[in-house]
PDB file of C-alpha atoms in Angstrom:
ATOM      1  CA  MET A  29      -0.184  -0.156  -0.229  1.00 30.00           C
ATOM      2  CA  LEU A  30       1.412   3.583  -0.644  1.00 32.00           C
ATOM      3  CA  LEU A  31       0.307   6.660   0.817  1.00 28.00           C
ATOM      4  CA  CYS A  32       0.974  10.210  -0.459  1.00 31.00           C
ATOM      5  CA  PHE A  33      -0.249  12.997   0.908  1.00 29.00           C
ATOM      6  CA  THR A  34       1.016  17.259   0.449  1.00 37.00           C
ATOM      7  CA  THR A  35       1.501  19.243   3.307  1.00 42.00           C
ATOM      8  CA  ALA A  36       2.919  22.946   3.628  1.00 43.00           C
ATOM      9  CA  SER A  37       5.469  23.864   5.960  1.00 41.00           C
ATOM     10  CA  PHE A  38       8.171  27.477   5.496  1.00 37.00           C
ATOM     11  CA  ALA A  39       5.484  28.790   2.945  1.00 40.00           C
ATOM     12  CA  GLU A  40       6.144  25.594   0.738  1.00 46.00           C
ATOM     13  CA  GLU A  41       4.487  22.379  -0.615  1.00 44.00           C
ATOM     14  CA  LYS A  42       5.913  19.352   0.088  1.00 47.00           C
ATOM     15  CA  THR A  43       4.995  16.290  -0.859  1.00 45.00           C
ATOM     16  CA  PHE A  44       6.310  13.017   1.629  1.00 46.00           C
ATOM     17  CA  LEU A  45       5.811   9.407   0.046  1.00 46.00           C
ATOM     18  CA  ILE A  46       5.113   6.896   2.807  1.00 47.00           C
ATOM     19  CA  LYS A  47       5.981   2.796   2.032  1.00 50.00           C
ATOM     20  CA  PHE A  48       3.899   0.086   4.135  1.00 48.00           C
ATOM     21  CA  SER A  49       5.395  -2.923   2.621  1.00 51.00           C
ATOM     22  CA  HIS A  50       4.050  -6.480   2.060  1.00 50.00           C
ATOM     23  CA  VAL A  51       0.221  -5.064   2.910  1.00 49.00           C
ATOM     24  CA  VAL A  52      -2.066  -7.388   1.422  1.00 52.00           C
ATOM     25  CA  ALA A  53      -5.573  -6.941   2.747  1.00 62.00           C
ATOM     26  CA  GLU A  54      -6.895  -4.038   4.888  1.00 63.00           C
ATOM     27  CA  ASP A  55      -8.818  -6.940   7.367  1.00 68.00           C
ATOM     28  CA  THR A  56      -4.824  -8.149   8.012  1.00 70.00           C
ATOM     29  CA  PRO A  57      -3.078  -6.285  11.478  1.00 66.00           C
ATOM     30  CA  LYS A  58      -0.540  -4.633   9.493  1.00 58.00           C
ATOM     31  CA  GLY A  59      -3.546  -3.094   6.924  1.00 65.00           C
ATOM     32  CA  GLN A  60      -5.550  -2.200   9.739  1.00 67.00           C
ATOM     33  CA  GLY A  61      -2.863   0.128  11.114  1.00 65.00           C
ATOM     34  CA  ALA A  62      -2.075   1.644   7.779  1.00 61.00           C
ATOM     35  CA  LEU A  63      -5.786   2.548   7.174  1.00 63.00           C
ATOM     36  CA  LEU A  64      -5.796   4.365  10.803  1.00 67.00           C
ATOM     37  CA  PHE A  65      -2.591   5.770   9.705  1.00 59.00           C
ATOM     38  CA  LYS A  66      -3.810   7.501   6.684  1.00 58.00           C
ATOM     39  CA  GLN A  67      -7.165   8.546   8.976  1.00 61.00           C
ATOM     40  CA  LYS A  68      -4.776  10.050  10.728  1.00 59.00           C
ATOM     41  CA  VAL A  69      -3.066  12.155   8.564  1.00 57.00           C
ATOM     42  CA  GLU A  70      -6.306  13.134   6.861  1.00 54.00           C
ATOM     43  CA  GLU A  71      -7.462  14.228  10.066  1.00 56.00           C
ATOM     44  CA  ARG A  72      -3.816  16.195  10.543  1.00 57.00           C
ATOM     45  CA  LEU A  73      -4.133  17.716   7.277  1.00 55.00           C
ATOM     46  CA  ALA A  74      -7.773  18.666   7.675  1.00 59.00           C
ATOM     47  CA  GLY A  75      -7.571  20.882  10.523  1.00 67.00           C
ATOM     48  CA  ARG A  76      -9.885  18.684  12.691  1.00 68.00           C
ATOM     49  CA  VAL A  77      -9.466  17.522  16.536  1.00 68.00           C
ATOM     50  CA  GLN A  78     -11.758  15.172  17.997  1.00 68.00           C
ATOM     51  CA  VAL A  79     -12.798  16.027  21.576  1.00 70.00           C
ATOM     52  CA  VAL A  80     -13.088  12.512  23.798  1.00 69.00           C
ATOM     53  CA  GLU A  81     -14.403  11.475  26.738  1.00 67.00           C
ATOM     54  CA  HIS A  82     -11.869   9.350  28.631  1.00 69.00           C
ATOM     55  CA  SER A  83     -14.025   7.569  30.997  1.00 73.00           C
ATOM     56  CA  GLN A  84     -16.348   5.880  29.006  1.00 71.00           C
ATOM     57  CA  ARG A  85     -13.910   6.001  25.721  1.00 74.00           C
ATOM     58  CA  THR A  86     -16.408   7.968  23.659  1.00 77.00           C
ATOM     59  CA  ALA A  87     -16.207  10.155  20.923  1.00 76.00           C
ATOM     60  CA  LEU A  88     -18.138  13.558  21.961  1.00 73.00           C
ATOM     61  CA  GLY A  89     -17.558  15.635  18.356  1.00 74.00           C
ATOM     62  CA  THR A  90     -15.098  16.855  16.226  1.00 79.00           C
ATOM     63  CA  VAL A  91     -13.928  20.699  15.631  1.00 78.00           C
ATOM     64  CA  GLU A  92     -12.742  21.286  12.016  1.00 82.00           C
ATOM     65  CA  GLY A  93     -11.353  24.398  10.526  1.00 84.00           C
ATOM     66  CA  LEU A  94      -8.419  24.708  12.988  1.00 83.00           C
ATOM     67  CA  GLY A  95      -5.425  25.162  10.197  1.00 85.00           C
ATOM     68  CA  ASP A  96      -2.132  22.980   9.500  1.00 83.00           C
ATOM     69  CA  LEU A  97      -1.864  20.635  12.766  1.00 81.00           C
ATOM     70  CA  SER A  98       1.122  18.896  11.453  1.00 79.00           C
ATOM     71  CA  HIS A  99       3.109  20.004  14.139  1.00 78.00           C
ATOM     72  CA  ALA A 100       0.330  21.069  16.203  1.00 82.00           C
ATOM     73  CA  HIS A 101       0.502  21.912  19.843  1.00 87.00           C
ATOM     74  CA  VAL A 102      -2.745  22.398  22.977  1.00 89.00           C
ATOM     75  CA  THR A 103      -2.262  23.929  26.195  1.00 91.00           C
ATOM     76  CA  PHE A 104      -5.308  24.182  28.353  1.00 92.00           C
ATOM     77  CA  SER A 105      -7.339  26.611  30.647  1.00 93.00           C
ATOM     78  CA  ARG A 106      -6.454  26.169  34.556  1.00 91.00           C
ATOM     79  CA  ASP A 107     -10.685  25.214  34.970  1.00 89.00           C
ATOM     80  CA  GLY A 108     -10.150  22.779  31.764  1.00 88.00           C
ATOM     81  CA  ARG A 109     -12.815  23.836  29.453  1.00 89.00           C
ATOM     82  CA  TYR A 110     -11.136  25.591  26.932  1.00 92.00           C
ATOM     83  CA  ALA A 111      -8.320  23.990  24.833  1.00 91.00           C
ATOM     84  CA  TYR A 112      -5.796  26.326  23.230  1.00 95.00           C
ATOM     85  CA  VAL A 113      -4.373  24.819  19.634  1.00 92.00           C
ATOM     86  CA  PHE A 114      -0.943  26.451  18.129  1.00 93.00           C
ATOM     87  CA  GLY A 115      -1.158  25.509  14.269  1.00 90.00           C
ATOM     88  CA  ARG A 116       2.583  25.120  12.166  1.00 88.00           C
ATOM     89  CA  ASP A 117       0.971  27.924  10.218  1.00 89.00           C
ATOM     90  CA  GLY A 118       1.026  30.486  13.092  1.00 92.00           C
ATOM     91  CA  GLY A 119      -3.087  30.170  13.869  1.00 93.00           C
ATOM     92  CA  LEU A 120      -4.168  30.201  17.392  1.00 95.00           C
ATOM     93  CA  THR A 121      -7.294  28.827  17.660  1.00 94.00           C
ATOM     94  CA  LYS A 122      -9.044  28.546  21.160  1.00 95.00           C
ATOM     95  CA  VAL A 123     -11.732  25.597  21.085  1.00 92.00           C
ATOM     96  CA  ASP A 124     -14.657  25.501  23.906  1.00 91.00           C
ATOM     97  CA  LEU A 125     -14.372  21.990  24.473  1.00 88.00           C
ATOM     98  CA  LEU A 126     -18.083  21.897  26.342  1.00 87.00           C
ATOM     99  CA  THR A 127     -19.865  22.950  23.168  1.00 88.00           C
ATOM    100  CA  ARG A 128     -17.459  21.933  20.601  1.00 87.00           C
ATOM    101  CA  ARG A 129     -16.941  24.784  18.800  1.00 90.00           C
ATOM    102  CA  ILE A 130     -14.531  27.425  17.878  1.00 91.00           C
ATOM    103  CA  ASP A 131     -14.331  30.637  20.275  1.00 94.00           C
ATOM    104  CA  ARG A 132     -11.870  32.201  18.733  1.00 94.00           C
ATOM    105  CA  ARG A 133      -9.656  32.074  15.637  1.00 95.00           C
ATOM    106  CA  ILE A 134      -6.358  34.392  14.968  1.00 95.00           C
ATOM    107  CA  ILE A 135      -3.476  33.897  12.754  1.00 94.00           C
ATOM    108  CA  GLN A 136      -0.545  35.764  15.048  1.00 94.00           C
ATOM    109  CA  ALA A 137       2.317  34.292  13.274  1.00 92.00           C
ATOM    110  CA  GLY A 138       3.936  32.688  10.172  1.00 90.00           C
ATOM    111  CA  ASN A 139       5.235  29.327  12.316  1.00 89.00           C
ATOM    112  CA  SER A 140       4.609  28.540  15.439  1.00 88.00           C
ATOM    113  CA  ILE A 141       5.189  25.288  17.029  1.00 85.00           C
ATOM    114  CA  GLY A 142       3.387  25.591  20.300  1.00 90.00           C
ATOM    115  CA  GLY A 143       2.817  27.864  23.177  1.00 94.00           C
ATOM    116  CA  SER A 144       1.757  27.735  26.608  1.00 95.00           C
ATOM    117  CA  ILE A 145      -0.503  29.435  29.620  1.00 96.00           C
ATOM    118  CA  SER A 146       0.503  31.717  32.549  1.00 96.00           C
ATOM    119  CA  GLN A 147      -0.057  29.825  35.917  1.00 92.00           C
ATOM    120  CA  ASP A 148      -3.272  32.203  36.980  1.00 94.00           C
ATOM    121  CA  GLY A 149      -4.531  31.305  33.263  1.00 94.00           C
ATOM    122  CA  ARG A 150      -4.761  35.094  31.825  1.00 96.00           C
ATOM    123  CA  LEU A 151      -2.138  34.700  29.263  1.00 97.00           C
ATOM    124  CA  ILE A 152      -1.237  32.916  26.434  1.00 97.00           C
ATOM    125  CA  VAL A 153       2.140  32.879  25.080  1.00 97.00           C
ATOM    126  CA  ALA A 154       3.254  31.281  21.560  1.00 96.00           C
ATOM    127  CA  GLN A 155       6.437  30.638  20.887  1.00 95.00           C
ATOM    128  CA  ASN A 156       7.076  31.395  17.211  1.00 94.00           C
ATOM    129  CA  TYR A 157       9.891  30.208  13.984  1.00 93.00           C
ATOM    130  CA  GLU A 158       8.901  32.494  11.887  1.00 91.00           C
ATOM    131  CA  PRO A 159       9.376  35.908  13.290  1.00 91.00           C
ATOM    132  CA  GLY A 160      11.100  34.870  15.771  1.00 93.00           C
ATOM    133  CA  GLY A 161       9.766  35.877  19.107  1.00 96.00           C
ATOM    134  CA  ILE A 162       7.266  35.033  21.806  1.00 97.00           C
ATOM    135  CA  LYS A 163       3.832  37.139  21.744  1.00 97.00           C
ATOM    136  CA  ALA A 164       1.485  37.678  24.741  1.00 97.00           C
ATOM    137  CA  PHE A 165      -2.318  37.565  24.357  1.00 98.00           C
ATOM    138  CA  ASP A 166      -5.400  37.848  26.429  1.00 97.00           C
ATOM    139  CA  ALA A 167      -6.611  34.035  27.298  1.00 97.00           C
ATOM    140  CA  ASP A 168     -10.456  35.332  27.134  1.00 96.00           C
ATOM    141  CA  THR A 169     -10.258  37.374  24.147  1.00 97.00           C
ATOM    142  CA  LEU A 170      -6.627  36.234  22.135  1.00 97.00           C
ATOM    143  CA  GLU A 171      -5.510  40.342  21.703  1.00 97.00           C
ATOM    144  CA  LEU A 172      -2.385  40.822  21.783  1.00 97.00           C
ATOM    145  CA  LEU A 173      -0.586  42.025  24.554  1.00 98.00           C
ATOM    146  CA  ALA A 174       2.843  41.640  23.764  1.00 97.00           C
ATOM    147  CA  GLU A 175       5.173  40.799  21.429  1.00 97.00           C
ATOM    148  CA  VAL A 176       9.109  39.753  22.847  1.00 97.00           C
ATOM    149  CA  PRO A 177      10.984  39.611  19.325  1.00 96.00           C
ATOM    150  CA  ALA A 178      13.924  37.322  19.782  1.00 96.00           C
ATOM    151  CA  GLU A 179      16.743  39.377  18.490  1.00 96.00           C
ATOM    152  CA  TYR A 180      20.262  38.166  19.080  1.00 94.00           C
ATOM    153  CA  ALA A 181      21.568  40.428  16.455  1.00 94.00           C
ATOM    154  CA  PRO A 182      20.790  43.156  13.645  1.00 95.00           C
ATOM    155  CA  GLY A 183      18.406  42.124  12.060  1.00 93.00           C
ATOM    156  CA  LYS A 184      18.681  38.790  13.363  1.00 95.00           C
ATOM    157  CA  PHE A 185      15.673  36.605  14.745  1.00 96.00           C
ATOM    158  CA  SER A 186      16.359  33.284  16.120  1.00 96.00           C
ATOM    159  CA  ARG A 187      13.617  30.563  16.232  1.00 95.00           C
ATOM    160  CA  VAL A 188      12.131  30.214  20.065  1.00 95.00           C
ATOM    161  CA  VAL A 189      11.529  26.408  21.560  1.00 93.00           C
ATOM    162  CA  GLY A 190      10.838  24.904  25.009  1.00 92.00           C
ATOM    163  CA  LEU A 191       8.513  27.431  26.538  1.00 95.00           C
ATOM    164  CA  ALA A 192       7.653  26.978  29.629  1.00 94.00           C
ATOM    165  CA  ASP A 193       5.244  29.169  32.222  1.00 95.00           C
ATOM    166  CA  ILE A 194       6.994  29.269  35.567  1.00 95.00           C
ATOM    167  CA  PRO A 195       5.907  31.063  39.284  1.00 92.00           C
ATOM    168  CA  GLY A 196       5.327  34.720  38.940  1.00 91.00           C
ATOM    169  CA  GLN A 197       3.440  34.999  35.167  1.00 94.00           C
ATOM    170  CA  ARG A 198       7.053  34.319  33.930  1.00 96.00           C
ATOM    171  CA  PHE A 199       7.857  32.673  31.029  1.00 97.00           C
ATOM    172  CA  VAL A 200      11.469  30.910  30.041  1.00 97.00           C
ATOM    173  CA  TYR A 201      12.237  29.476  26.780  1.00 96.00           C
ATOM    174  CA  ALA A 202      15.563  28.702  24.501  1.00 96.00           C
ATOM    175  CA  LEU A 203      16.681  30.456  21.013  1.00 96.00           C
ATOM    176  CA  PHE A 204      17.793  27.737  18.661  1.00 95.00           C
ATOM    177  CA  ASP A 205      19.554  30.057  16.717  1.00 95.00           C
ATOM    178  CA  ALA A 206      20.815  32.437  19.191  1.00 96.00           C
ATOM    179  CA  ASN A 207      22.362  30.128  21.942  1.00 96.00           C
ATOM    180  CA  GLU A 208      20.471  31.761  24.487  1.00 96.00           C
ATOM    181  CA  ILE A 209      18.255  30.679  27.534  1.00 97.00           C
ATOM    182  CA  ARG A 210      15.484  33.951  27.892  1.00 97.00           C
ATOM    183  CA  VAL A 211      13.345  34.281  30.940  1.00 97.00           C
ATOM    184  CA  THR A 212      10.531  36.909  30.067  1.00 98.00           C
ATOM    185  CA  ASP A 213       8.674  38.557  33.535  1.00 97.00           C
ATOM    186  CA  PHE A 214       4.400  39.519  32.044  1.00 97.00           C
ATOM    187  CA  THR A 215       4.120  41.089  35.571  1.00 96.00           C
ATOM    188  CA  ASP A 216       2.952  43.973  33.420  1.00 96.00           C
ATOM    189  CA  PRO A 217       1.512  42.048  30.420  1.00 95.00           C
ATOM    190  CA  ARG A 218       1.821  45.177  28.097  1.00 96.00           C
ATOM    191  CA  LYS A 219       5.738  45.553  29.472  1.00 96.00           C
ATOM    192  CA  PRO A 220       7.636  42.697  29.654  1.00 97.00           C
ATOM    193  CA  VAL A 221      11.232  42.173  31.031  1.00 97.00           C
ATOM    194  CA  THR A 222      13.295  40.173  29.404  1.00 97.00           C
ATOM    195  CA  THR A 223      16.581  38.355  30.790  1.00 97.00           C
ATOM    196  CA  ARG A 224      19.276  36.412  28.709  1.00 96.00           C
ATOM    197  CA  TYR A 225      21.499  34.003  30.112  1.00 96.00           C
ATOM    198  CA  PRO A 226      24.307  32.873  27.537  1.00 93.00           C
ATOM    199  CA  ALA A 227      23.670  28.379  26.500  1.00 92.00           C
ATOM    200  CA  GLY A 228      24.956  25.572  24.877  1.00 89.00           C
ATOM    201  CA  LYS A 229      25.243  25.731  20.978  1.00 92.00           C
ATOM    202  CA  GLN A 230      21.844  25.017  19.722  1.00 92.00           C
ATOM    203  CA  PRO A 231      18.980  24.668  22.474  1.00 92.00           C
ATOM    204  CA  TYR A 232      16.762  22.776  20.721  1.00 89.00           C
ATOM    205  CA  ASP A 233      13.813  22.102  23.244  1.00 88.00           C
ATOM    206  CA  GLY A 234      13.490  22.240  26.735  1.00 90.00           C
ATOM    207  CA  LEU A 235      11.711  21.681  29.881  1.00 90.00           C
ATOM    208  CA  VAL A 236      10.843  22.964  33.709  1.00 92.00           C
ATOM    209  CA  THR A 237      11.109  20.207  36.893  1.00 90.00           C
ATOM    210  CA  PRO A 238       7.925  19.838  38.603  1.00 87.00           C
ATOM    211  CA  ASP A 239       9.203  22.306  41.590  1.00 88.00           C
ATOM    212  CA  GLY A 240       9.963  24.888  39.146  1.00 91.00           C
ATOM    213  CA  ARG A 241      13.240  25.649  39.792  1.00 93.00           C
ATOM    214  CA  TRP A 242      15.293  23.747  36.977  1.00 93.00           C
ATOM    215  CA  PHE A 243      15.338  24.844  33.401  1.00 94.00           C
ATOM    216  CA  LEU A 244      17.060  21.899  31.105  1.00 92.00           C
ATOM    217  CA  ALA A 245      17.630  22.748  27.468  1.00 92.00           C
ATOM    218  CA  GLY A 246      18.813  19.767  25.338  1.00 89.00           C
ATOM    219  CA  LEU A 247      21.397  20.802  22.866  1.00 89.00           C
ATOM    220  CA  PHE A 248      21.951  20.302  19.406  1.00 87.00           C
ATOM    221  CA  GLY A 249      24.802  21.322  18.124  1.00 86.00           C
ATOM    222  CA  GLU A 250      26.943  19.831  20.829  1.00 86.00           C
ATOM    223  CA  ASP A 251      27.605  16.943  23.918  1.00 84.00           C
ATOM    224  CA  GLY A 252      25.038  18.049  26.929  1.00 87.00           C
ATOM    225  CA  ILE A 253      22.284  20.068  28.671  1.00 90.00           C
ATOM    226  CA  SER A 254      22.402  23.339  29.581  1.00 93.00           C
ATOM    227  CA  LEU A 255      20.801  23.788  33.075  1.00 94.00           C
ATOM    228  CA  LEU A 256      19.190  26.808  34.841  1.00 96.00           C
ATOM    229  CA  ASP A 257      18.277  27.403  38.511  1.00 97.00           C
ATOM    230  CA  LEU A 258      15.093  29.660  37.998  1.00 96.00           C
ATOM    231  CA  TRP A 259      15.414  30.242  41.739  1.00 95.00           C
ATOM    232  CA  GLN A 260      18.797  31.779  41.881  1.00 95.00           C
ATOM    233  CA  PRO A 261      19.342  32.511  37.636  1.00 93.00           C
ATOM    234  CA  GLU A 262      21.560  35.242  38.673  1.00 93.00           C
ATOM    235  CA  ALA A 263      24.127  32.361  39.156  1.00 93.00           C
ATOM    236  CA  GLY A 264      23.253  31.941  35.189  1.00 93.00           C
ATOM    237  CA  SER A 265      23.252  28.305  33.294  1.00 93.00           C
ATOM    238  CA  ARG A 266      25.667  25.704  33.364  1.00 92.00           C
ATOM    239  CA  LYS A 267      26.325  22.709  31.520  1.00 91.00           C
ATOM    240  CA  VAL A 268      25.492  19.123  32.748  1.00 89.00           C
ATOM    241  CA  LEU A 269      26.307  15.908  30.818  1.00 84.00           C
ATOM    242  CA  ALA A 270      28.977  17.401  29.090  1.00 80.00           C
ATOM    243  CA  GLY A 271      30.587  15.610  26.206  1.00 74.00           C
ATOM    244  CA  TYR A 272      28.520  12.206  26.911  1.00 71.00           C
ATOM    245  CA  GLY A 273      28.735  10.939  23.381  1.00 65.00           C
ATOM    246  CA  ARG A 274      32.410  11.622  23.560  1.00 66.00           C
ATOM    247  CA  GLY A 275      34.588   9.198  22.092  1.00 66.00           C
ATOM    248  CA  GLU A 276      31.805   7.555  19.926  1.00 71.00           C
ATOM    249  CA  GLU A 277      30.965   7.295  16.823  1.00 75.00           C
ATOM    250  CA  LYS A 278      28.610  10.521  15.670  1.00 73.00           C
ATOM    251  CA  LEU A 279      25.346   9.387  13.673  1.00 71.00           C
ATOM    252  CA  PRO A 280      23.080  11.263  11.492  1.00 74.00           C
ATOM    253  CA  VAL A 281      19.761  12.513  13.212  1.00 71.00           C
ATOM    254  CA  PHE A 282      16.790  11.603  11.725  1.00 70.00           C
ATOM    255  CA  LYS A 283      14.314  12.728  14.218  1.00 69.00           C
ATOM    256  CA  MET A 284      15.112  15.171  16.906  1.00 69.00           C
ATOM    257  CA  PRO A 285      13.627  14.185  20.041  1.00 69.00           C
ATOM    258  CA  HIS A 286      11.275  16.082  22.527  1.00 75.00           C
ATOM    259  CA  LEU A 287      12.592  16.839  26.275  1.00 76.00           C
ATOM    260  CA  ARG A 288       8.872  16.773  26.827  1.00 74.00           C
ATOM    261  CA  GLY A 289       8.700  13.478  26.741  1.00 75.00           C
ATOM    262  CA  TRP A 290      10.794  13.168  29.999  1.00 80.00           C
ATOM    263  CA  SER A 291       9.707  11.557  33.115  1.00 80.00           C
ATOM    264  CA  MET A 292      11.070  11.768  37.152  1.00 78.00           C
ATOM    265  CA  ALA A 293      11.437   8.479  39.304  1.00 81.00           C
ATOM    266  CA  ALA A 294      13.282   8.418  42.666  1.00 81.00           C
ATOM    267  CA  GLY A 295      14.845  12.183  42.239  1.00 78.00           C
ATOM    268  CA  GLN A 296      16.076  11.336  38.529  1.00 82.00           C
ATOM    269  CA  ALA A 297      15.136  12.458  35.602  1.00 80.00           C
ATOM    270  CA  TRP A 298      15.049  10.398  32.568  1.00 82.00           C
ATOM    271  CA  LEU A 299      15.465  12.155  29.160  1.00 77.00           C
ATOM    272  CA  PRO A 300      14.687  10.644  25.360  1.00 74.00           C
TER     273      PRO A 300
END
């Protein structure tokens, strides 16, 4: 079976061909898997999400018109009623999960890969590739409150990754192209204050520990992880696990892992 689909990325149309070998019939396990994959691809390309009630495993409804979901991210309001969907096309959609309808939708960037909600639930912050930076919105109306460009040199803007909310109306994130970690304080949403910290080479993703103290930024350009103590940020970031791959043959990266697929147990952090 061959599955061919088209999607838009960086304003450029690309076609991907995925081959499922030796699928002899649709009613076989591999055939059913191929059909399910096809269904999920079509749902993502169609800009559609499904609302599911997990207790009874019941599909409650489908919401369409969400744009390019090929690299989508969802965060939820603090009361659980609304889902904020960040699309790769820069779309930000507020979905009412009770009515299964779009409450509000805007196009806030050219290329976006996610976002987060402030701990008081009043702000939605998007992290963007193009234009590089973050934007803060009113969680109720999606009104733009502030824009913080990720400029690291005159006219040069970095892609933003690893955005996370932390106490005190602050957000921490990494700048892939600038080799930096930044913390932006939105105590006054219309006048944010940003502090910059040098990091290792090409931080590609980040996460915050459950106690809100440590921000870890995985490094793509070198072996190691940049670690920032959010309780004592004035000390700056430091590298941990430096050179853990030293002496081993470097292999090509076909799919960049995401640190958000992590876990903590018995005082240890397990990273992909």
